[in-house]
């Protein structure tokens, strides 16, 4: 069970640890029960997940297909207004197909809105991303 994240400074490190571990259920706890997760332009095409159950299912499918090699967070700070936080930032993610194949680096612009719950800590209300660039590393000759 993922403990609630009480500090925004701890949110990304917690998210990253769960992502690298392939823990879709743990990641799901970082999303509010009625959160929305969208993505466009990536290897999975355009996806929409509404509600934690759909988000966990989508994350589990993506993490079943791809391994996260490295994730470089956005350097944009969150703007905080009471118990809400938001930012528009760009991050880099390098993934590798679990079935084999070359690594792919994604440059992603994300618009994130989080809310602080007294019981559940910081959680995404909305996590919307758009892949700006895809770079595939050629495989090594055999």
mmCIF file of N, CA and C in Angstrom:
data_model
loop_
_atom_site.group_PDB
_atom_site.id
_atom_site.type_symbol
_atom_site.label_atom_id
_atom_site.label_comp_id
_atom_site.label_asym_id
_atom_site.label_seq_id
_atom_site.Cartn_x
_atom_site.Cartn_y
_atom_site.Cartn_z
ATOM 1 N N UNK A 1 0.848 -1.196 0.000
ATOM 2 C CA UNK A 1 0.000 0.000 0.000
ATOM 3 C C UNK A 1 0.881 1.241 0.000
ATOM 4 N N UNK A 2 0.594 2.144 -0.890
ATOM 5 C CA UNK A 2 1.340 3.384 -0.993
ATOM 6 C C UNK A 2 0.838 4.360 0.070
ATOM 7 N N UNK A 3 1.737 4.833 0.943
ATOM 8 C CA UNK A 3 1.273 5.821 1.939
ATOM 9 C C UNK A 3 0.951 7.138 1.254
ATOM 10 N N UNK A 4 0.035 7.921 1.818
ATOM 11 C CA UNK A 4 -0.289 9.215 1.226
ATOM 12 C C UNK A 4 0.948 10.106 1.118
ATOM 13 N N UNK A 5 1.032 10.843 0.025
ATOM 14 C CA UNK A 5 2.133 11.779 -0.191
ATOM 15 C C UNK A 5 1.682 13.139 0.348
ATOM 16 N N UNK A 6 2.309 13.590 1.412
ATOM 17 C CA UNK A 6 1.897 14.826 2.081
ATOM 18 C C UNK A 6 2.624 16.068 1.582
ATOM 19 N N UNK A 7 3.738 15.886 0.863
ATOM 20 C CA UNK A 7 4.528 17.012 0.367
ATOM 21 C C UNK A 7 4.651 16.912 -1.151
ATOM 22 N N UNK A 8 4.447 18.029 -1.845
ATOM 23 C CA UNK A 8 4.627 18.028 -3.294
ATOM 24 C C UNK A 8 6.067 17.681 -3.668
ATOM 25 N N UNK A 9 7.026 18.013 -2.800
ATOM 26 C CA UNK A 9 8.420 17.661 -3.069
ATOM 27 C C UNK A 9 8.617 16.147 -3.112
ATOM 28 N N UNK A 10 7.752 15.395 -2.448
ATOM 29 C CA UNK A 10 7.851 13.938 -2.420
ATOM 30 C C UNK A 10 7.000 13.262 -3.497
ATOM 31 N N UNK A 11 6.156 14.037 -4.182
ATOM 32 C CA UNK A 11 5.210 13.430 -5.111
ATOM 33 C C UNK A 11 5.919 12.746 -6.281
ATOM 34 N N UNK A 12 6.787 13.470 -6.998
ATOM 35 C CA UNK A 12 7.434 12.851 -8.152
ATOM 36 C C UNK A 12 8.347 11.693 -7.754
ATOM 37 N N UNK A 13 9.176 11.820 -6.707
ATOM 38 C CA UNK A 13 9.988 10.655 -6.328
ATOM 39 C C UNK A 13 9.142 9.415 -6.008
ATOM 40 N N UNK A 14 7.988 9.622 -5.372
ATOM 41 C CA UNK A 14 7.096 8.503 -5.089
ATOM 42 C C UNK A 14 6.529 7.941 -6.388
ATOM 43 N N UNK A 15 6.059 8.833 -7.260
ATOM 44 C CA UNK A 15 5.516 8.428 -8.558
ATOM 45 C C UNK A 15 6.565 7.639 -9.349
ATOM 46 N N UNK A 16 7.793 8.168 -9.390
ATOM 47 C CA UNK A 16 8.861 7.532 -10.154
ATOM 48 C C UNK A 16 9.202 6.144 -9.607
ATOM 49 N N UNK A 17 9.286 6.012 -8.301
ATOM 50 C CA UNK A 17 9.600 4.714 -7.698
ATOM 51 C C UNK A 17 8.536 3.677 -8.067
ATOM 52 N N UNK A 18 7.271 4.076 -8.027
ATOM 53 C CA UNK A 18 6.184 3.169 -8.387
ATOM 54 C C UNK A 18 6.199 2.848 -9.878
ATOM 55 N N UNK A 19 6.497 3.854 -10.699
ATOM 56 C CA UNK A 19 6.578 3.664 -12.145
ATOM 57 C C UNK A 19 7.690 2.686 -12.500
ATOM 58 N N UNK A 20 8.868 2.907 -11.927
ATOM 59 C CA UNK A 20 10.012 2.033 -12.213
ATOM 60 C C UNK A 20 9.780 0.612 -11.700
ATOM 61 N N UNK A 21 8.985 0.477 -10.638
ATOM 62 C CA UNK A 21 8.667 -0.847 -10.099
ATOM 63 C C UNK A 21 7.544 -1.528 -10.898
ATOM 64 N N UNK A 22 6.916 -0.774 -11.804
ATOM 65 C CA UNK A 22 5.801 -1.326 -12.574
ATOM 66 C C UNK A 22 4.559 -1.540 -11.735
ATOM 67 N N UNK A 23 4.384 -0.745 -10.678
ATOM 68 C CA UNK A 23 3.287 -0.909 -9.726
ATOM 69 C C UNK A 23 2.080 -0.042 -10.109
ATOM 70 N N UNK A 24 1.247 -0.568 -10.998
ATOM 71 C CA UNK A 24 0.073 0.184 -11.461
ATOM 72 C C UNK A 24 -0.906 0.455 -10.320
ATOM 73 N N UNK A 25 -1.081 -0.507 -9.411
ATOM 74 C CA UNK A 25 -2.006 -0.300 -8.288
ATOM 75 C C UNK A 25 -1.510 0.818 -7.377
ATOM 76 N N UNK A 26 -0.209 0.828 -7.088
ATOM 77 C CA UNK A 26 0.365 1.893 -6.265
ATOM 78 C C UNK A 26 0.241 3.241 -6.945
ATOM 79 N N UNK A 27 0.511 3.281 -8.259
ATOM 80 C CA UNK A 27 0.350 4.534 -9.009
ATOM 81 C C UNK A 27 -1.096 5.005 -8.962
ATOM 82 N N UNK A 28 -2.027 4.059 -9.037
ATOM 83 C CA UNK A 28 -3.440 4.414 -9.004
ATOM 84 C C UNK A 28 -3.833 5.168 -7.754
ATOM 85 N N UNK A 29 -3.154 4.884 -6.645
ATOM 86 C CA UNK A 29 -3.463 5.594 -5.401
ATOM 87 C C UNK A 29 -3.014 7.050 -5.426
ATOM 88 N N UNK A 30 -2.200 7.404 -6.415
ATOM 89 C CA UNK A 30 -1.782 8.804 -6.577
ATOM 90 C C UNK A 30 -2.767 9.581 -7.444
ATOM 91 N N UNK A 31 -3.859 8.936 -7.826
ATOM 92 C CA UNK A 31 -4.925 9.563 -8.612
ATOM 93 C C UNK A 31 -6.196 9.561 -7.778
ATOM 94 N N UNK A 32 -6.904 10.683 -7.762
ATOM 95 C CA UNK A 32 -8.178 10.766 -7.054
ATOM 96 C C UNK A 32 -9.158 9.772 -7.670
ATOM 97 N N UNK A 33 -10.140 9.374 -6.912
ATOM 98 C CA UNK A 33 -11.111 8.372 -7.358
ATOM 99 C C UNK A 33 -11.741 8.732 -8.702
ATOM 100 N N UNK A 34 -11.959 10.015 -8.955
ATOM 101 C CA UNK A 34 -12.614 10.436 -10.206
ATOM 102 C C UNK A 34 -11.663 11.211 -11.110
ATOM 103 N N UNK A 35 -10.384 10.941 -11.011
ATOM 104 C CA UNK A 35 -9.375 11.639 -11.816
ATOM 105 C C UNK A 35 -9.518 11.293 -13.298
ATOM 106 N N UNK A 36 -8.870 12.128 -14.118
ATOM 107 C CA UNK A 36 -8.830 11.921 -15.565
ATOM 108 C C UNK A 36 -7.372 11.887 -15.991
ATOM 109 N N UNK A 37 -7.015 10.865 -16.780
ATOM 110 C CA UNK A 37 -5.663 10.719 -17.322
ATOM 111 C C UNK A 37 -5.795 10.614 -18.832
ATOM 112 N N UNK A 38 -5.118 11.520 -19.553
ATOM 113 C CA UNK A 38 -5.143 11.470 -21.013
ATOM 114 C C UNK A 38 -3.721 11.519 -21.540
ATOM 115 N N UNK A 39 -3.538 10.934 -22.711
ATOM 116 C CA UNK A 39 -2.246 10.969 -23.370
ATOM 117 C C UNK A 39 -2.475 10.920 -24.875
ATOM 118 N N UNK A 40 -1.668 11.669 -25.617
ATOM 119 C CA UNK A 40 -1.757 11.601 -27.073
ATOM 120 C C UNK A 40 -0.354 11.646 -27.673
ATOM 121 N N UNK A 41 -0.223 10.997 -28.822
ATOM 122 C CA UNK A 41 1.021 11.055 -29.566
ATOM 123 C C UNK A 41 2.075 10.036 -29.198
ATOM 124 N N UNK A 42 1.807 9.167 -28.235
ATOM 125 C CA UNK A 42 2.803 8.188 -27.802
ATOM 126 C C UNK A 42 2.599 6.829 -28.440
ATOM 127 N N UNK A 43 3.400 5.848 -28.029
ATOM 128 C CA UNK A 43 3.313 4.507 -28.600
ATOM 129 C C UNK A 43 1.948 3.838 -28.427
ATOM 130 N N UNK A 44 1.221 4.226 -27.397
ATOM 131 C CA UNK A 44 -0.101 3.642 -27.146
ATOM 132 C C UNK A 44 -1.205 4.401 -27.873
ATOM 133 N N UNK A 45 -0.851 5.429 -28.665
ATOM 134 C CA UNK A 45 -1.855 6.232 -29.356
ATOM 135 C C UNK A 45 -2.494 7.221 -28.397
ATOM 136 N N UNK A 46 -3.721 7.596 -28.671
ATOM 137 C CA UNK A 46 -4.458 8.510 -27.800
ATOM 138 C C UNK A 46 -5.269 7.685 -26.813
ATOM 139 N N UNK A 47 -5.088 8.000 -25.538
ATOM 140 C CA UNK A 47 -5.804 7.259 -24.503
ATOM 141 C C UNK A 47 -6.506 8.220 -23.554
ATOM 142 N N UNK A 48 -7.641 7.784 -23.074
ATOM 143 C CA UNK A 48 -8.411 8.491 -22.057
ATOM 144 C C UNK A 48 -8.771 7.488 -20.984
ATOM 145 N N UNK A 49 -8.530 7.839 -19.759
ATOM 146 C CA UNK A 49 -8.972 7.015 -18.632
ATOM 147 C C UNK A 49 -9.666 7.939 -17.649
ATOM 148 N N UNK A 50 -10.879 7.586 -17.277
ATOM 149 C CA UNK A 50 -11.661 8.389 -16.342
ATOM 150 C C UNK A 50 -11.982 7.518 -15.133
ATOM 151 N N UNK A 51 -11.516 7.950 -13.979
ATOM 152 C CA UNK A 51 -11.723 7.189 -12.749
ATOM 153 C C UNK A 51 -10.534 6.290 -12.470
ATOM 154 N N UNK A 52 -10.290 6.073 -11.190
ATOM 155 C CA UNK A 52 -9.109 5.309 -10.766
ATOM 156 C C UNK A 52 -9.051 3.908 -11.366
ATOM 157 N N UNK A 53 -10.182 3.196 -11.436
ATOM 158 C CA UNK A 53 -10.153 1.837 -11.978
ATOM 159 C C UNK A 53 -9.667 1.817 -13.428
ATOM 160 N N UNK A 54 -10.173 2.743 -14.264
ATOM 161 C CA UNK A 54 -9.723 2.821 -15.655
ATOM 162 C C UNK A 54 -8.254 3.235 -15.732
ATOM 163 N N UNK A 55 -7.847 4.146 -14.870
ATOM 164 C CA UNK A 55 -6.461 4.605 -14.867
ATOM 165 C C UNK A 55 -5.527 3.448 -14.525
ATOM 166 N N UNK A 56 -5.852 2.693 -13.491
ATOM 167 C CA UNK A 56 -5.015 1.553 -13.103
ATOM 168 C C UNK A 56 -4.950 0.532 -14.238
ATOM 169 N N UNK A 57 -6.081 0.250 -14.873
ATOM 170 C CA UNK A 57 -6.091 -0.713 -15.983
ATOM 171 C C UNK A 57 -5.212 -0.227 -17.134
ATOM 172 N N UNK A 58 -5.304 1.054 -17.465
ATOM 173 C CA UNK A 58 -4.486 1.608 -18.537
ATOM 174 C C UNK A 58 -3.003 1.602 -18.197
ATOM 175 N N UNK A 59 -2.681 1.965 -16.965
ATOM 176 C CA UNK A 59 -1.281 1.938 -16.533
ATOM 177 C C UNK A 59 -0.739 0.514 -16.532
ATOM 178 N N UNK A 60 -1.556 -0.438 -16.066
ATOM 179 C CA UNK A 60 -1.118 -1.833 -16.043
ATOM 180 C C UNK A 60 -0.840 -2.334 -17.454
ATOM 181 N N UNK A 61 -1.689 -1.972 -18.405
ATOM 182 C CA UNK A 61 -1.483 -2.395 -19.793
ATOM 183 C C UNK A 61 -0.198 -1.786 -20.355
ATOM 184 N N UNK A 62 0.001 -0.480 -20.136
ATOM 185 C CA UNK A 62 1.209 0.184 -20.642
ATOM 186 C C UNK A 62 2.464 -0.378 -19.989
ATOM 187 N N UNK A 63 2.414 -0.596 -18.675
ATOM 188 C CA UNK A 63 3.580 -1.130 -17.970
ATOM 189 C C UNK A 63 3.811 -2.598 -18.308
ATOM 190 N N UNK A 64 2.788 -3.288 -18.790
ATOM 191 C CA UNK A 64 2.961 -4.651 -19.272
ATOM 192 C C UNK A 64 3.668 -4.689 -20.618
ATOM 193 N N UNK A 65 3.463 -3.639 -21.418
ATOM 194 C CA UNK A 65 4.073 -3.556 -22.747
ATOM 195 C C UNK A 65 5.453 -2.908 -22.735
ATOM 196 N N UNK A 66 5.659 -1.952 -21.825
ATOM 197 C CA UNK A 66 6.890 -1.166 -21.819
ATOM 198 C C UNK A 66 7.519 -1.106 -20.436
ATOM 199 N N UNK A 67 8.835 -1.097 -20.416
ATOM 200 C CA UNK A 67 9.621 -0.885 -19.196
ATOM 201 C C UNK A 67 10.103 0.562 -19.219
ATOM 202 N N UNK A 68 10.014 1.251 -18.099
ATOM 203 C CA UNK A 68 10.541 2.606 -17.993
ATOM 204 C C UNK A 68 12.028 2.493 -17.679
ATOM 205 N N UNK A 69 12.861 2.997 -18.588
ATOM 206 C CA UNK A 69 14.312 2.950 -18.417
ATOM 207 C C UNK A 69 14.769 4.123 -17.567
ATOM 208 N N UNK A 70 14.312 5.307 -17.917
ATOM 209 C CA UNK A 70 14.639 6.512 -17.145
ATOM 210 C C UNK A 70 13.543 7.550 -17.380
ATOM 211 N N UNK A 71 13.272 8.315 -16.356
ATOM 212 C CA UNK A 71 12.290 9.397 -16.438
ATOM 213 C C UNK A 71 12.939 10.634 -15.844
ATOM 214 N N UNK A 72 12.993 11.692 -16.635
ATOM 215 C CA UNK A 72 13.576 12.953 -16.183
ATOM 216 C C UNK A 72 12.416 13.917 -15.954
ATOM 217 N N UNK A 73 12.228 14.365 -14.707
ATOM 218 C CA UNK A 73 11.042 15.176 -14.391
ATOM 219 C C UNK A 73 11.095 16.578 -14.976
ATOM 220 N N UNK A 74 9.954 17.179 -15.014
ATOM 221 C CA UNK A 74 9.846 18.587 -15.382
ATOM 222 C C UNK A 74 10.529 19.430 -14.312
ATOM 223 N N UNK A 75 11.152 20.506 -14.731
ATOM 224 C CA UNK A 75 11.766 21.424 -13.766
ATOM 225 C C UNK A 75 10.821 22.567 -13.397
ATOM 226 N N UNK A 76 9.651 22.583 -14.018
ATOM 227 C CA UNK A 76 8.671 23.618 -13.700
ATOM 228 C C UNK A 76 8.092 23.371 -12.309
ATOM 229 N N UNK A 77 8.046 24.397 -11.475
ATOM 230 C CA UNK A 77 7.447 24.206 -10.142
ATOM 231 C C UNK A 77 5.921 24.191 -10.235
ATOM 232 N N UNK A 78 5.308 23.575 -9.238
ATOM 233 C CA UNK A 78 3.862 23.628 -9.124
ATOM 234 C C UNK A 78 3.461 25.009 -8.619
ATOM 235 N N UNK A 79 2.362 25.524 -9.142
ATOM 236 C CA UNK A 79 1.752 26.722 -8.583
ATOM 237 C C UNK A 79 0.686 26.231 -7.617
ATOM 238 N N UNK A 80 0.759 26.686 -6.374
ATOM 239 C CA UNK A 80 -0.125 26.182 -5.325
ATOM 240 C C UNK A 80 -1.151 27.246 -4.963
ATOM 241 N N UNK A 81 -2.410 26.843 -4.907
ATOM 242 C CA UNK A 81 -3.514 27.690 -4.484
ATOM 243 C C UNK A 81 -4.326 26.910 -3.471
ATOM 244 N N UNK A 82 -4.041 27.132 -2.201
ATOM 245 C CA UNK A 82 -4.750 26.390 -1.149
ATOM 246 C C UNK A 82 -4.432 24.915 -1.221
ATOM 247 N N UNK A 83 -5.462 24.098 -1.416
ATOM 248 C CA UNK A 83 -5.241 22.651 -1.485
ATOM 249 C C UNK A 83 -5.183 22.137 -2.926
ATOM 250 N N UNK A 84 -4.940 23.043 -3.879
ATOM 251 C CA UNK A 84 -4.773 22.672 -5.282
ATOM 252 C C UNK A 84 -3.384 23.059 -5.764
ATOM 253 N N UNK A 85 -2.845 22.297 -6.690
ATOM 254 C CA UNK A 85 -1.549 22.604 -7.291
ATOM 255 C C UNK A 85 -1.630 22.269 -8.775
ATOM 256 N N UNK A 86 -0.964 23.056 -9.590
ATOM 257 C CA UNK A 86 -0.971 22.790 -11.022
ATOM 258 C C UNK A 86 0.320 23.239 -11.667
ATOM 259 N N UNK A 87 0.621 22.637 -12.802
ATOM 260 C CA UNK A 87 1.773 23.072 -13.592
ATOM 261 C C UNK A 87 1.625 22.561 -15.019
ATOM 262 N N UNK A 88 2.312 23.267 -15.913
ATOM 263 C CA UNK A 88 2.477 22.853 -17.292
ATOM 264 C C UNK A 88 3.975 22.714 -17.485
ATOM 265 N N UNK A 89 4.428 21.520 -17.740
ATOM 266 C CA UNK A 89 5.858 21.293 -17.858
ATOM 267 C C UNK A 89 6.174 20.241 -18.898
ATOM 268 N N UNK A 90 7.446 20.105 -19.180
ATOM 269 C CA UNK A 90 7.924 19.122 -20.143
ATOM 270 C C UNK A 90 8.875 18.171 -19.442
ATOM 271 N N UNK A 91 8.746 16.874 -19.742
ATOM 272 C CA UNK A 91 9.647 15.891 -19.164
ATOM 273 C C UNK A 91 10.090 14.915 -20.248
ATOM 274 N N UNK A 92 11.108 14.156 -19.945
ATOM 275 C CA UNK A 92 11.645 13.148 -20.861
ATOM 276 C C UNK A 92 11.414 11.769 -20.241
ATOM 277 N N UNK A 93 11.013 10.826 -21.067
ATOM 278 C CA UNK A 93 10.816 9.458 -20.619
ATOM 279 C C UNK A 93 11.434 8.527 -21.645
ATOM 280 N N UNK A 94 12.289 7.613 -21.190
ATOM 281 C CA UNK A 94 12.864 6.601 -22.072
ATOM 282 C C UNK A 94 12.259 5.258 -21.696
ATOM 283 N N UNK A 95 11.690 4.595 -22.701
ATOM 284 C CA UNK A 95 11.013 3.326 -22.479
ATOM 285 C C UNK A 95 11.600 2.252 -23.402
ATOM 286 N N UNK A 96 11.364 1.004 -23.027
ATOM 287 C CA UNK A 96 11.828 -0.133 -23.823
ATOM 288 C C UNK A 96 10.695 -1.154 -23.883
ATOM 289 N N UNK A 97 10.388 -1.662 -25.088
ATOM 290 C CA UNK A 97 9.350 -2.696 -25.177
ATOM 291 C C UNK A 97 9.775 -3.946 -24.407
ATOM 292 N N UNK A 98 8.887 -4.489 -23.620
ATOM 293 C CA UNK A 98 9.202 -5.710 -22.856
ATOM 294 C C UNK A 98 9.397 -6.907 -23.787
ATOM 295 N N UNK A 99 8.802 -6.860 -24.976
ATOM 296 C CA UNK A 99 8.948 -7.949 -25.938
ATOM 297 C C UNK A 99 10.272 -7.866 -26.696
ATOM 298 N N UNK A 100 11.063 -6.836 -26.392
ATOM 299 C CA UNK A 100 12.330 -6.645 -27.086
ATOM 300 C C UNK A 100 12.214 -5.537 -28.106
ATOM 301 N N UNK A 101 13.340 -4.963 -28.433
ATOM 302 C CA UNK A 101 13.359 -3.876 -29.400
ATOM 303 C C UNK A 101 14.100 -2.686 -28.851
ATOM 304 N N UNK A 102 14.225 -1.667 -29.679
ATOM 305 C CA UNK A 102 15.014 -0.497 -29.281
ATOM 306 C C UNK A 102 14.322 0.372 -28.238
ATOM 307 N N UNK A 103 15.143 1.109 -27.513
ATOM 308 C CA UNK A 103 14.617 2.095 -26.570
ATOM 309 C C UNK A 103 14.041 3.271 -27.347
ATOM 310 N N UNK A 104 13.048 3.902 -26.749
ATOM 311 C CA UNK A 104 12.423 5.079 -27.338
ATOM 312 C C UNK A 104 12.401 6.183 -26.299
ATOM 313 N N UNK A 105 12.871 7.363 -26.705
ATOM 314 C CA UNK A 105 12.809 8.521 -25.809
ATOM 315 C C UNK A 105 11.638 9.395 -26.234
ATOM 316 N N UNK A 106 10.809 9.730 -25.259
ATOM 317 C CA UNK A 106 9.642 10.569 -25.485
ATOM 318 C C UNK A 106 9.858 11.911 -24.800
ATOM 319 N N UNK A 107 9.619 12.987 -25.515
ATOM 320 C CA UNK A 107 9.576 14.318 -24.919
ATOM 321 C C UNK A 107 8.105 14.646 -24.770
ATOM 322 N N UNK A 108 7.687 14.884 -23.529
ATOM 323 C CA UNK A 108 6.263 14.971 -23.219
ATOM 324 C C UNK A 108 5.946 16.290 -22.514
ATOM 325 N N UNK A 109 4.906 16.947 -22.982
ATOM 326 C CA UNK A 109 4.382 18.124 -22.295
ATOM 327 C C UNK A 109 3.184 17.661 -21.475
ATOM 328 N N UNK A 110 3.185 17.996 -20.189
ATOM 329 C CA UNK A 110 2.112 17.542 -19.306
ATOM 330 C C UNK A 110 1.489 18.716 -18.569
ATOM 331 N N UNK A 111 0.170 18.686 -18.488
ATOM 332 C CA UNK A 111 -0.592 19.627 -17.682
ATOM 333 C C UNK A 111 -1.151 18.828 -16.530
ATOM 334 N N UNK A 112 -0.708 19.150 -15.320
ATOM 335 C CA UNK A 112 -1.060 18.370 -14.141
ATOM 336 C C UNK A 112 -1.808 19.237 -13.129
ATOM 337 N N UNK A 113 -2.894 18.705 -12.603
ATOM 338 C CA UNK A 113 -3.625 19.363 -11.527
ATOM 339 C C UNK A 113 -3.770 18.351 -10.403
ATOM 340 N N UNK A 114 -3.322 18.740 -9.220
ATOM 341 C CA UNK A 114 -3.390 17.865 -8.050
ATOM 342 C C UNK A 114 -4.205 18.549 -6.956
ATOM 343 N N UNK A 115 -4.768 17.730 -6.092
ATOM 344 C CA UNK A 115 -5.493 18.238 -4.929
ATOM 345 C C UNK A 115 -4.945 17.535 -3.688
ATOM 346 N N UNK A 116 -4.931 18.266 -2.597
ATOM 347 C CA UNK A 116 -4.480 17.716 -1.321
ATOM 348 C C UNK A 116 -5.695 17.241 -0.532
ATOM 349 N N UNK A 117 -5.765 15.932 -0.312
ATOM 350 C CA UNK A 117 -6.839 15.331 0.467
ATOM 351 C C UNK A 117 -6.334 15.149 1.898
ATOM 352 N N UNK A 118 -7.152 15.467 2.898
ATOM 353 C CA UNK A 118 -6.721 15.265 4.287
ATOM 354 C C UNK A 118 -6.366 13.810 4.599
ATOM 355 N N UNK A 119 -7.014 12.877 3.922
ATOM 356 C CA UNK A 119 -6.750 11.463 4.202
ATOM 357 C C UNK A 119 -5.825 10.801 3.181
ATOM 358 N N UNK A 120 -5.860 11.252 1.920
ATOM 359 C CA UNK A 120 -5.127 10.577 0.849
ATOM 360 C C UNK A 120 -3.908 11.336 0.344
ATOM 361 N N UNK A 121 -3.608 12.496 0.923
ATOM 362 C CA UNK A 121 -2.451 13.281 0.496
ATOM 363 C C UNK A 121 -2.663 13.886 -0.885
ATOM 364 N N UNK A 122 -1.546 14.256 -1.542
ATOM 365 C CA UNK A 122 -1.620 14.840 -2.878
ATOM 366 C C UNK A 122 -1.983 13.754 -3.879
ATOM 367 N N UNK A 123 -2.955 14.072 -4.735
ATOM 368 C CA UNK A 123 -3.393 13.153 -5.780
ATOM 369 C C UNK A 123 -3.720 13.943 -7.042
ATOM 370 N N UNK A 124 -3.503 13.293 -8.174
ATOM 371 C CA UNK A 124 -3.908 13.889 -9.444
ATOM 372 C C UNK A 124 -5.417 13.986 -9.523
ATOM 373 N N UNK A 125 -5.904 15.145 -9.956
ATOM 374 C CA UNK A 125 -7.286 15.298 -10.402
ATOM 375 C C UNK A 125 -7.311 15.132 -11.918
ATOM 376 N N UNK A 126 -6.275 15.695 -12.548
ATOM 377 C CA UNK A 126 -6.156 15.637 -14.001
ATOM 378 C C UNK A 126 -4.678 15.556 -14.372
ATOM 379 N N UNK A 127 -4.353 14.630 -15.237
ATOM 380 C CA UNK A 127 -2.984 14.409 -15.711
ATOM 381 C C UNK A 127 -3.097 14.248 -17.219
ATOM 382 N N UNK A 128 -2.800 15.324 -17.946
ATOM 383 C CA UNK A 128 -2.975 15.320 -19.393
ATOM 384 C C UNK A 128 -1.628 15.527 -20.056
ATOM 385 N N UNK A 129 -1.265 14.603 -20.940
ATOM 386 C CA UNK A 129 0.041 14.713 -21.576
ATOM 387 C C UNK A 129 -0.064 14.591 -23.091
ATOM 388 N N UNK A 130 0.907 15.223 -23.744
ATOM 389 C CA UNK A 130 0.999 15.195 -25.204
ATOM 390 C C UNK A 130 2.453 14.943 -25.551
ATOM 391 N N UNK A 131 2.705 13.903 -26.305
ATOM 392 C CA UNK A 131 4.069 13.584 -26.722
ATOM 393 C C UNK A 131 4.465 14.561 -27.830
ATOM 394 N N UNK A 132 5.552 15.298 -27.586
ATOM 395 C CA UNK A 132 6.031 16.293 -28.542
ATOM 396 C C UNK A 132 7.036 15.721 -29.525
ATOM 397 N N UNK A 133 7.833 14.741 -29.075
ATOM 398 C CA UNK A 133 8.850 14.142 -29.936
ATOM 399 C C UNK A 133 9.096 12.704 -29.510
ATOM 400 N N UNK A 134 9.372 11.871 -30.499
ATOM 401 C CA UNK A 134 9.696 10.459 -30.271
ATOM 402 C C UNK A 134 11.014 10.169 -30.984
ATOM 403 N N UNK A 135 11.994 9.678 -30.225
ATOM 404 C CA UNK A 135 13.290 9.326 -30.785
ATOM 405 C C UNK A 135 13.585 7.881 -30.440
ATOM 406 N N UNK A 136 13.741 7.060 -31.472
ATOM 407 C CA UNK A 136 14.047 5.646 -31.253
ATOM 408 C C UNK A 136 15.526 5.395 -31.496
ATOM 409 N N UNK A 137 16.157 4.752 -30.531
ATOM 410 C CA UNK A 137 17.564 4.416 -30.635
ATOM 411 C C UNK A 137 17.711 3.167 -31.491
ATOM 412 N N UNK A 138 18.583 3.212 -32.507
ATOM 413 C CA UNK A 138 18.756 2.004 -33.335
ATOM 414 C C UNK A 138 19.263 0.845 -32.478
ATOM 415 N N UNK A 139 18.809 -0.349 -32.806
ATOM 416 C CA UNK A 139 19.276 -1.535 -32.089
ATOM 417 C C UNK A 139 20.734 -1.817 -32.394
ATOM 418 N N UNK A 140 21.373 -2.547 -31.518
ATOM 419 C CA UNK A 140 22.766 -2.922 -31.722
ATOM 420 C C UNK A 140 22.864 -4.056 -32.728
ATOM 421 N N UNK A 141 23.864 -3.997 -33.601
ATOM 422 C CA UNK A 141 24.016 -5.109 -34.552
ATOM 423 C C UNK A 141 24.377 -6.386 -33.814
ATOM 424 N N UNK A 142 23.916 -7.517 -34.332
ATOM 425 C CA UNK A 142 24.212 -8.804 -33.707
ATOM 426 C C UNK A 142 25.269 -9.559 -34.463
#
